[in-house]
PDB file of C-alpha atoms in Angstrom:
ATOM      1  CA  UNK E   1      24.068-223.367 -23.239  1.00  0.00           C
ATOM      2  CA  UNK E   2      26.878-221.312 -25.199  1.00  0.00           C
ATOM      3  CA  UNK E   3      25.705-218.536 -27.036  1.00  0.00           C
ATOM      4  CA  UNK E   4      27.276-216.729 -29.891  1.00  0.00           C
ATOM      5  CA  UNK E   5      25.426-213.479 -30.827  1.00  0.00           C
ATOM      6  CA  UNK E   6      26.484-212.060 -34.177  1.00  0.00           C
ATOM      7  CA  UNK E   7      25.200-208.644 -33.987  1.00  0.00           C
ATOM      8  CA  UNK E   8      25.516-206.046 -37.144  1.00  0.00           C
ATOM      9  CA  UNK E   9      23.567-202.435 -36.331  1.00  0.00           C
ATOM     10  CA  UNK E  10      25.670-198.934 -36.771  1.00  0.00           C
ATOM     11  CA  UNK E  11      23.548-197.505 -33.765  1.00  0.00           C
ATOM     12  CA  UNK E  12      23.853-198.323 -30.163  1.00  0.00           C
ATOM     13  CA  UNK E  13      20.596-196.376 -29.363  1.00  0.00           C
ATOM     14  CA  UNK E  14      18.695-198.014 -32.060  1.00  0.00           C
ATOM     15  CA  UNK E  15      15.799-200.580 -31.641  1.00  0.00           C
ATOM     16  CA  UNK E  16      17.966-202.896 -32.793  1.00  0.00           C
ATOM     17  CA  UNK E  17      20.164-202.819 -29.982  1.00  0.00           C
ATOM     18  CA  UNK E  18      17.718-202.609 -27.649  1.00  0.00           C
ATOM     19  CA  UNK E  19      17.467-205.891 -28.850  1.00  0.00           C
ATOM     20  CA  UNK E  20      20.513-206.993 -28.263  1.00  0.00           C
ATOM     21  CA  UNK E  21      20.769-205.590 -25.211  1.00  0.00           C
ATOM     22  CA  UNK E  22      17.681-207.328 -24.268  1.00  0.00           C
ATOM     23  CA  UNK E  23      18.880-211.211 -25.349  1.00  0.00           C
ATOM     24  CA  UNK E  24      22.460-210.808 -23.618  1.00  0.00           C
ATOM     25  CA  UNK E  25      21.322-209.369 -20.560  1.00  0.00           C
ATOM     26  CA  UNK E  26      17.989-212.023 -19.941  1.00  0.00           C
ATOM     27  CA  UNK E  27      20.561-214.908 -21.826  1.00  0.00           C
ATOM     28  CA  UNK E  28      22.829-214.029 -18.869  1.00  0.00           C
ATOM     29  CA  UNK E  29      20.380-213.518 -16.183  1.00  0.00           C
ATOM     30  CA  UNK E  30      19.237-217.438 -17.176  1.00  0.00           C
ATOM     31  CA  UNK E  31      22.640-218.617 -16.468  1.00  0.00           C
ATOM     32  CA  UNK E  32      23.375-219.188 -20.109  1.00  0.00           C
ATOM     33  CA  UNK E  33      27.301-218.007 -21.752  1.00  0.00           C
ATOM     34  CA  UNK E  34      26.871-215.697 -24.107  1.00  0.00           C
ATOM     35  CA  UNK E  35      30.030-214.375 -26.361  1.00  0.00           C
ATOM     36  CA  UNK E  36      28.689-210.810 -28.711  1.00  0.00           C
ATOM     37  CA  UNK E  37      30.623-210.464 -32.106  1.00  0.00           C
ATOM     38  CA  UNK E  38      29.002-206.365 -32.725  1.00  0.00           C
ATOM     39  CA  UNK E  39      30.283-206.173 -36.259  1.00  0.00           C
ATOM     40  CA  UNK E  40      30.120-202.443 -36.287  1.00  0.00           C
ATOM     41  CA  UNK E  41      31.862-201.929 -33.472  1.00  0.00           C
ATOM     42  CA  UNK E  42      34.643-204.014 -33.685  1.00  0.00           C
ATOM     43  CA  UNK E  43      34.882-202.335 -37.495  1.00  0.00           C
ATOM     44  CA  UNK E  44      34.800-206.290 -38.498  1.00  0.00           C
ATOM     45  CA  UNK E  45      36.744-206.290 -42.559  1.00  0.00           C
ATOM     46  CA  UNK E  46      33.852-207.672 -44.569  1.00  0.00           C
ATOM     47  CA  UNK E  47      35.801-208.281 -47.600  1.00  0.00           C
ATOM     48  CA  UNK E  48      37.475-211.730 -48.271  1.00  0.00           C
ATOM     49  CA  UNK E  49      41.508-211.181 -49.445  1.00  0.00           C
ATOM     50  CA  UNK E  50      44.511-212.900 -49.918  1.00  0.00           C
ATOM     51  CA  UNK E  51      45.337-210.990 -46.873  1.00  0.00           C
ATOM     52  CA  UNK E  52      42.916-213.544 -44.955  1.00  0.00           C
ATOM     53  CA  UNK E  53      45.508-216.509 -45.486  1.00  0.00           C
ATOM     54  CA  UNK E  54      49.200-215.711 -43.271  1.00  0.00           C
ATOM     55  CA  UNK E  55      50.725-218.691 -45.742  1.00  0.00           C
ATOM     56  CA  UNK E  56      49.771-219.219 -49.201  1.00  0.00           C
ATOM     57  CA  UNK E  57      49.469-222.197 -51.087  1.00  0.00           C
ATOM     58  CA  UNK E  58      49.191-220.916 -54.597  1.00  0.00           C
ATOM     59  CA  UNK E  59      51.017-217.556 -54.344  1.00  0.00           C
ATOM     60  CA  UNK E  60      50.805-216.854 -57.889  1.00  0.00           C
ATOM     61  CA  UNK E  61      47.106-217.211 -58.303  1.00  0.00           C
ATOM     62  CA  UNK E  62      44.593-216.492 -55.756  1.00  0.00           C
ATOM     63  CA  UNK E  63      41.595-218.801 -55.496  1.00  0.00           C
ATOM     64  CA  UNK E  64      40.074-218.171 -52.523  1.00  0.00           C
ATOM     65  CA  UNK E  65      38.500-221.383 -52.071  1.00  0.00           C
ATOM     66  CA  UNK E  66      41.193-223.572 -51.889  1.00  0.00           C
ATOM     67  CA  UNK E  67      43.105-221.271 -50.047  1.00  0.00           C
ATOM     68  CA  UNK E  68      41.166-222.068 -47.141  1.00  0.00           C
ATOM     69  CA  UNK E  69      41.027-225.629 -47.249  1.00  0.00           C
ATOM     70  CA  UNK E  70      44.547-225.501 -46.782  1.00  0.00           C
ATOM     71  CA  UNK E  71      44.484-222.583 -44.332  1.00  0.00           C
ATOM     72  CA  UNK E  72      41.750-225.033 -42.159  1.00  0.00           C
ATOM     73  CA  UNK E  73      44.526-227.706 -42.654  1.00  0.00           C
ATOM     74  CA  UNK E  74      47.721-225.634 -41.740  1.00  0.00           C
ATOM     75  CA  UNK E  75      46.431-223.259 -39.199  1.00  0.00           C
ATOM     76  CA  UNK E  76      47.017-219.963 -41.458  1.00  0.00           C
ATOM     77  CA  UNK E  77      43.652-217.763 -41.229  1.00  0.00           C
ATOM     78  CA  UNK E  78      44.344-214.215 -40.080  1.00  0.00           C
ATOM     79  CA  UNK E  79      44.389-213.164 -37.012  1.00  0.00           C
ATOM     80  CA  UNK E  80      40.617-211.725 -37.041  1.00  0.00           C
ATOM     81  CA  UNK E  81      39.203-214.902 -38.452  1.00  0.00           C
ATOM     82  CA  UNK E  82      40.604-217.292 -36.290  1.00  0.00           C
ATOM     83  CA  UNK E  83      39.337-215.031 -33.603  1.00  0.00           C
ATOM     84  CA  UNK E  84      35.486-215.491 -34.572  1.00  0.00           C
ATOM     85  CA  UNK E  85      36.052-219.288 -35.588  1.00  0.00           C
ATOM     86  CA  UNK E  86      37.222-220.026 -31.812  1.00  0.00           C
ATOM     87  CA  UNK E  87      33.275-217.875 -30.971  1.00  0.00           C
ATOM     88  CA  UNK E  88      31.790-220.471 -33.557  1.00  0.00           C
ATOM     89  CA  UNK E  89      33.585-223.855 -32.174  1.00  0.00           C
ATOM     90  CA  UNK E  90      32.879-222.675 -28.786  1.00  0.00           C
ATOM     91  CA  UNK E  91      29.156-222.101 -29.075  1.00  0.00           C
ATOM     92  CA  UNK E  92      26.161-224.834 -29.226  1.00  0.00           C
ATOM     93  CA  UNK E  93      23.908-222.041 -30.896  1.00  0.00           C
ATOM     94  CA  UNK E  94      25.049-219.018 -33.010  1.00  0.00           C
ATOM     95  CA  UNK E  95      22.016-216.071 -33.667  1.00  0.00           C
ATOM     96  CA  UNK E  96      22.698-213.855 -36.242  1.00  0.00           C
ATOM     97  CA  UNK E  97      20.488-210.423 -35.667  1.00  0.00           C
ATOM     98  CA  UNK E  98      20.232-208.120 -38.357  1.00  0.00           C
ATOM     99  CA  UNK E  99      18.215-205.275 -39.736  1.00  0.00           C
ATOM    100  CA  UNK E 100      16.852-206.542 -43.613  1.00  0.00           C
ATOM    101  CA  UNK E 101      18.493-205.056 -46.258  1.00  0.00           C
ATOM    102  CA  UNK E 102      17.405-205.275 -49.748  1.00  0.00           C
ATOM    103  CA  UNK E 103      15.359-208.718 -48.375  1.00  0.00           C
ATOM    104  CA  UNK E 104      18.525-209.553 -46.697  1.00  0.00           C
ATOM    105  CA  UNK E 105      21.564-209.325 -44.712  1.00  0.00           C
ATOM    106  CA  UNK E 106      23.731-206.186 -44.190  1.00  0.00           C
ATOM    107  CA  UNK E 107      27.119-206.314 -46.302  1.00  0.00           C
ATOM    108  CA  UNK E 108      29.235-206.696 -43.134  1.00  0.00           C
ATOM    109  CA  UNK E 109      27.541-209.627 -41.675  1.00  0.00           C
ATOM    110  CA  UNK E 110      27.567-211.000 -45.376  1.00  0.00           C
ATOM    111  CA  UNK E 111      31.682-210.558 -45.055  1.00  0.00           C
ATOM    112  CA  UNK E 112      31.366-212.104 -41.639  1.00  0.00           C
ATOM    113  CA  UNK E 113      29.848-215.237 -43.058  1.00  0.00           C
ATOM    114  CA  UNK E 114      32.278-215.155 -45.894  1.00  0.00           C
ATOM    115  CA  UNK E 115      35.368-214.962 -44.073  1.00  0.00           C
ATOM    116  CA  UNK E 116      34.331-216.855 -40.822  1.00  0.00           C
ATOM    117  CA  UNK E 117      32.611-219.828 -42.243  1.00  0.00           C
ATOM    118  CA  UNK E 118      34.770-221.111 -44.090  1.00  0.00           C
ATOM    119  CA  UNK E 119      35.370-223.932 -46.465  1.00  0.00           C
ATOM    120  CA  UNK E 120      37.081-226.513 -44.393  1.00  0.00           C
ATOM    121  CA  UNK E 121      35.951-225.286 -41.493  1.00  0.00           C
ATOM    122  CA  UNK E 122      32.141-224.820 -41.374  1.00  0.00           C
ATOM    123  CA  UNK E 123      31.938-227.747 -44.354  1.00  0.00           C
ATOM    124  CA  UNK E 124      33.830-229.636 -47.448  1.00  0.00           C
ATOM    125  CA  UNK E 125      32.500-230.492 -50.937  1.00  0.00           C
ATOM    126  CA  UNK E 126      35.665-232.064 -51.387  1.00  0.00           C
ATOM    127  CA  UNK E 127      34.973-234.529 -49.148  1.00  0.00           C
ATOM    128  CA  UNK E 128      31.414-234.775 -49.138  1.00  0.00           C
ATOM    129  CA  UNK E 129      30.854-232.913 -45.347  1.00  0.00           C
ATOM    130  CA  UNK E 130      27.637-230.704 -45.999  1.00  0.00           C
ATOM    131  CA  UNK E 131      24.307-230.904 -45.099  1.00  0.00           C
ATOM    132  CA  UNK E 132      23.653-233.981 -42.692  1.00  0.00           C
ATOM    133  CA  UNK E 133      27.612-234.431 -42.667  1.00  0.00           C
ATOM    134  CA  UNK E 134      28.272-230.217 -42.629  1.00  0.00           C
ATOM    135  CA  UNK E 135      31.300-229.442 -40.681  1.00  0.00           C
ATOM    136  CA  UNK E 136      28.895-227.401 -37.923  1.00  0.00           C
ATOM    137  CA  UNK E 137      26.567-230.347 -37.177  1.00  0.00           C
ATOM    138  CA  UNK E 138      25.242-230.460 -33.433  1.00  0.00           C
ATOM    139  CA  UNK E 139      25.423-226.911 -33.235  1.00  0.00           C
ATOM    140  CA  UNK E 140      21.721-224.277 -34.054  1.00  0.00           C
ATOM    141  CA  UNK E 141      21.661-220.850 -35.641  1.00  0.00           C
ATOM    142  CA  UNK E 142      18.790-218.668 -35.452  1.00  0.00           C
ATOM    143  CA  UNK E 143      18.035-215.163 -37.265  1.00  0.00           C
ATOM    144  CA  UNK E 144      16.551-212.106 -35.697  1.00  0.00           C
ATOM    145  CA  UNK E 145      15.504-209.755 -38.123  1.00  0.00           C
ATOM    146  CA  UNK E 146      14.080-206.261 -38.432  1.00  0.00           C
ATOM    147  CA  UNK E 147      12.182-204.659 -40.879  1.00  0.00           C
ATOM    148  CA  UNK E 148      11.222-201.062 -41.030  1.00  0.00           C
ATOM    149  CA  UNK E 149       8.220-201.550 -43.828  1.00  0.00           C
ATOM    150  CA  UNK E 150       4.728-203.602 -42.692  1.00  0.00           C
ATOM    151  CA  UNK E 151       4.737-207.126 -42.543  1.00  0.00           C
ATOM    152  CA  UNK E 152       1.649-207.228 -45.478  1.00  0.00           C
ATOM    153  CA  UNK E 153       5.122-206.446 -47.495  1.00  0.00           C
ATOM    154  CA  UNK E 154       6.878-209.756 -46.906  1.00  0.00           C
ATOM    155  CA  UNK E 155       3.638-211.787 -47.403  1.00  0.00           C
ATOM    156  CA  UNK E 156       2.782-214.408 -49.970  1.00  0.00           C
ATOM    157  CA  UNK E 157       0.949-212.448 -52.288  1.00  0.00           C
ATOM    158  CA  UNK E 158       2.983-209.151 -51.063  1.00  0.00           C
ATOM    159  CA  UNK E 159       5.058-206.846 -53.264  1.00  0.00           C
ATOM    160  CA  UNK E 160       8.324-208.793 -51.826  1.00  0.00           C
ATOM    161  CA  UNK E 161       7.168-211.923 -50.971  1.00  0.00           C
ATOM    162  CA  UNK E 162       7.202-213.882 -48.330  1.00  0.00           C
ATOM    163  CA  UNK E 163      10.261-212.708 -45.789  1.00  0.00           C
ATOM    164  CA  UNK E 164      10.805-216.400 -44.795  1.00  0.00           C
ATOM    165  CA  UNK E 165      11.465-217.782 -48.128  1.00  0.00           C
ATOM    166  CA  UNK E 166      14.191-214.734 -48.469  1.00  0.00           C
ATOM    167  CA  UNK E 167      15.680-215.530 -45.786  1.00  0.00           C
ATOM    168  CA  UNK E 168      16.099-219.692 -47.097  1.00  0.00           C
ATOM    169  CA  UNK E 169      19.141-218.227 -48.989  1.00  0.00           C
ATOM    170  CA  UNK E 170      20.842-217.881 -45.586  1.00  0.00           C
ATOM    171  CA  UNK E 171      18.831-220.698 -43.346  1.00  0.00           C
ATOM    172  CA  UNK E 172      18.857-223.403 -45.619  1.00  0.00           C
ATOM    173  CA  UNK E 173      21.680-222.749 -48.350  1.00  0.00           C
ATOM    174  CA  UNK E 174      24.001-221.423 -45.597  1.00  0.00           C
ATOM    175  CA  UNK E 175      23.235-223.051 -42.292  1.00  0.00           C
ATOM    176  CA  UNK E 176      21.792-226.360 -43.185  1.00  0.00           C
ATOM    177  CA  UNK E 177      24.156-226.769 -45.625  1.00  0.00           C
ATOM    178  CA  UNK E 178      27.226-226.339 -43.302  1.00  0.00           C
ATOM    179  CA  UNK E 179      25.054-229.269 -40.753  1.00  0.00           C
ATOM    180  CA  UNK E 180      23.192-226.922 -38.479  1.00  0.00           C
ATOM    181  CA  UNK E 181      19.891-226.922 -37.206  1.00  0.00           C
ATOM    182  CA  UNK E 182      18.056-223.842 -37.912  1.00  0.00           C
ATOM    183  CA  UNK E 183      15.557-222.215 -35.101  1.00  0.00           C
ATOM    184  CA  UNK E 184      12.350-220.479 -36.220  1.00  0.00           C
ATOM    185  CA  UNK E 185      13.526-217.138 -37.552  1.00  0.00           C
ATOM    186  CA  UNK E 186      12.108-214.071 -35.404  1.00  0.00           C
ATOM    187  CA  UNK E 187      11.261-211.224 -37.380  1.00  0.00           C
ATOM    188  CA  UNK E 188       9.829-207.812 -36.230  1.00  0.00           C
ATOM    189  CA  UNK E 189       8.170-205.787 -39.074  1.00  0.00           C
ATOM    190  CA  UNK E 190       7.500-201.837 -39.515  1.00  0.00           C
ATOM    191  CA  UNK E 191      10.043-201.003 -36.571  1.00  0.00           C
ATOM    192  CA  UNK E 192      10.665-197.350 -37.782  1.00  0.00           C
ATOM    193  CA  UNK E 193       6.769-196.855 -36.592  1.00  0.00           C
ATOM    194  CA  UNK E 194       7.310-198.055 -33.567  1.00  0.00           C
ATOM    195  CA  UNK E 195       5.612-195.674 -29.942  1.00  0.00           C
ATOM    196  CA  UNK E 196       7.768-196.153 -27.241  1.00  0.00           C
ATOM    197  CA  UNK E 197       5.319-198.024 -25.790  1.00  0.00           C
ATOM    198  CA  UNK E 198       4.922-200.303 -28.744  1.00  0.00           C
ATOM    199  CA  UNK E 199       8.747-200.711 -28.476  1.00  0.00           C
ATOM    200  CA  UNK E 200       9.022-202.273 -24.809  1.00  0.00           C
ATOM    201  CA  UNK E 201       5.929-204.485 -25.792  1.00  0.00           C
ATOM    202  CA  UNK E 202       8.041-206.079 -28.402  1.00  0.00           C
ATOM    203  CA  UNK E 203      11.367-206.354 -26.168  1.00  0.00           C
ATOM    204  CA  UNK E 204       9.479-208.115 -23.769  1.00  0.00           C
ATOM    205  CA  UNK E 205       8.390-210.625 -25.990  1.00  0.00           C
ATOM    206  CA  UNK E 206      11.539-210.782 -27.758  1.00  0.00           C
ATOM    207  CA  UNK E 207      12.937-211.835 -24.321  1.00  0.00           C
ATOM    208  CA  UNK E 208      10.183-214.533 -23.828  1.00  0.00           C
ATOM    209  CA  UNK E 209      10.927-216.222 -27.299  1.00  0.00           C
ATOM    210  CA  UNK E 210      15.640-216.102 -26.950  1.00  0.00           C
ATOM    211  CA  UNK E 211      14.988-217.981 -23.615  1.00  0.00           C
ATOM    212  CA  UNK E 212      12.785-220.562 -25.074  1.00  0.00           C
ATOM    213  CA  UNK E 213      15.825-221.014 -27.169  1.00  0.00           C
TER     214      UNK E 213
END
C-alpha cells in the first residue's frame, strides 16, 4: 500500500511523535510506502491567498473558489501545493494525526486541508463529483487523534460530547464528501497523564491497529 502521513505536532519528543515515529517505522518494516508531510517542520503556510494561484483568472477580484477550479484546469497551484497534491494522488490511504484542539484539528493542518484539497482537485459541485462521485474516490483516510483530558470528556452524556461525532465535521463533511472511505478513527485520551510505562503500552497497540490498516 501507499501511505501518506499528514503529521501536525510542534514537538519531536512529544507523545505524539512517538507516534509517528511508531506508524512510519512498523508501516515500513511491513513493506508498505510511506511519504510524511510534518506540517511543523516543513513550516507548511496554513493560510489560503491569491498567492496560492501562479495565474489568475479574475485578477481584479479574488474568489478563491473558482480560482482553483481553473488552477486544477491550467496547472497554476503554487509551488507548495502542487507538492502535497502529487503525496495525495500518489497514495491509496492518507492518515491525518493530530493532537485535538478545541474538539478539533490544529490551525495548520486546517490550512493543509484548505489549500491541498482543493476544489477541482479533491471534488466539484460544479459538476456534481462529491460524495460517491468525489474527486478522491478509491482512495481511505483515517484520523489519529490525541487528547490530553479523560475520555469520560468526549462521551455521550460528557461535558463535550461524544469525540466521534466532532470529528464527523472532518470524516464525513470532508472526506466522504471528496469520495473517500473513512477508517475507524483512533483516538488516545488523557495523554498528558501518561507513566512511561503507560506510554509504550499504548505505542504498541497503536502499532497493532496502523498495520491492520
Amino acid at each position: 500500500m501507499k501511505i501518506h502521513y499528514i503529521y501536525a505536532h510542534q514537538e519531536p519528543k512529544s507523545f505524539n511523535a512517538a507516534l509517528k515515529d511508531t506508524a512510519l517505522s512498523s508501516l515500513k518494516e511491513k513493506g508498505h510506502e510511506v511519504k510524511l508531510s510534518d506540517l511543523y517542520a516543513m513550516n507548511f503556510n496554513p493560510v489560503l491567498t491569491e498567492g496560492d494561484f501562479t495565474d489568475r483568472k479574475k485578477p481584479d477580484i479574488f474568489k478563491p473558489f473558482f480560482e482553483a477550479i481553473h488552477a486544477s484546469k491550467t496547472g497554476a497551484f503554487a509551488p507548495d501545493i502542487k507538492a502535497e497534491m502529487e503525496k495525495v494522488k500518489w497514495a491509496d490511504i492518507l492518515v491525518f494525526q493530530f493532537p485535538i484542539y478545541f474538539t478539533s484539528m490544529p490551525a495548520i493542518m486546517k490550512g493543509w486541508i484548505d489549500r491541498v484539497l482543493a476544489p477541482g482537485f479533491s471534488f466539484n459541485p460544479i459538476t456534481k463529483n462529491t460524495y460517491e462521485t468525489g474527486l478522491l474516490k478509491g482512495k481511505s483516510a483515517m484520523i489519529v487523534t490525541t487528547t490530553g483530558t479523560p475520555q469520560a470528556l468526549y462521551v455521550e452524556g460528557g461535558v463535550h460530547g461524544d469525540m466521534n461525532r466532532h470529528l464527523e465535521s472532518v470524516t464525513h463533511c470532508i472526506f466522504e464528501f471528496m469520495g473517500m472511505k473513512v477508517l475507524p478513527s483512533y483516538i488516545i485520551y488523557e495523554v498528558s497523564s501518561f507513566s512511561k510505562e503507560k506510554g509504550a503500552e499504548e505505542l504498541e497497540k497503536y502499532r497493532k491497529r496502523i498495520l491492520e490498516i
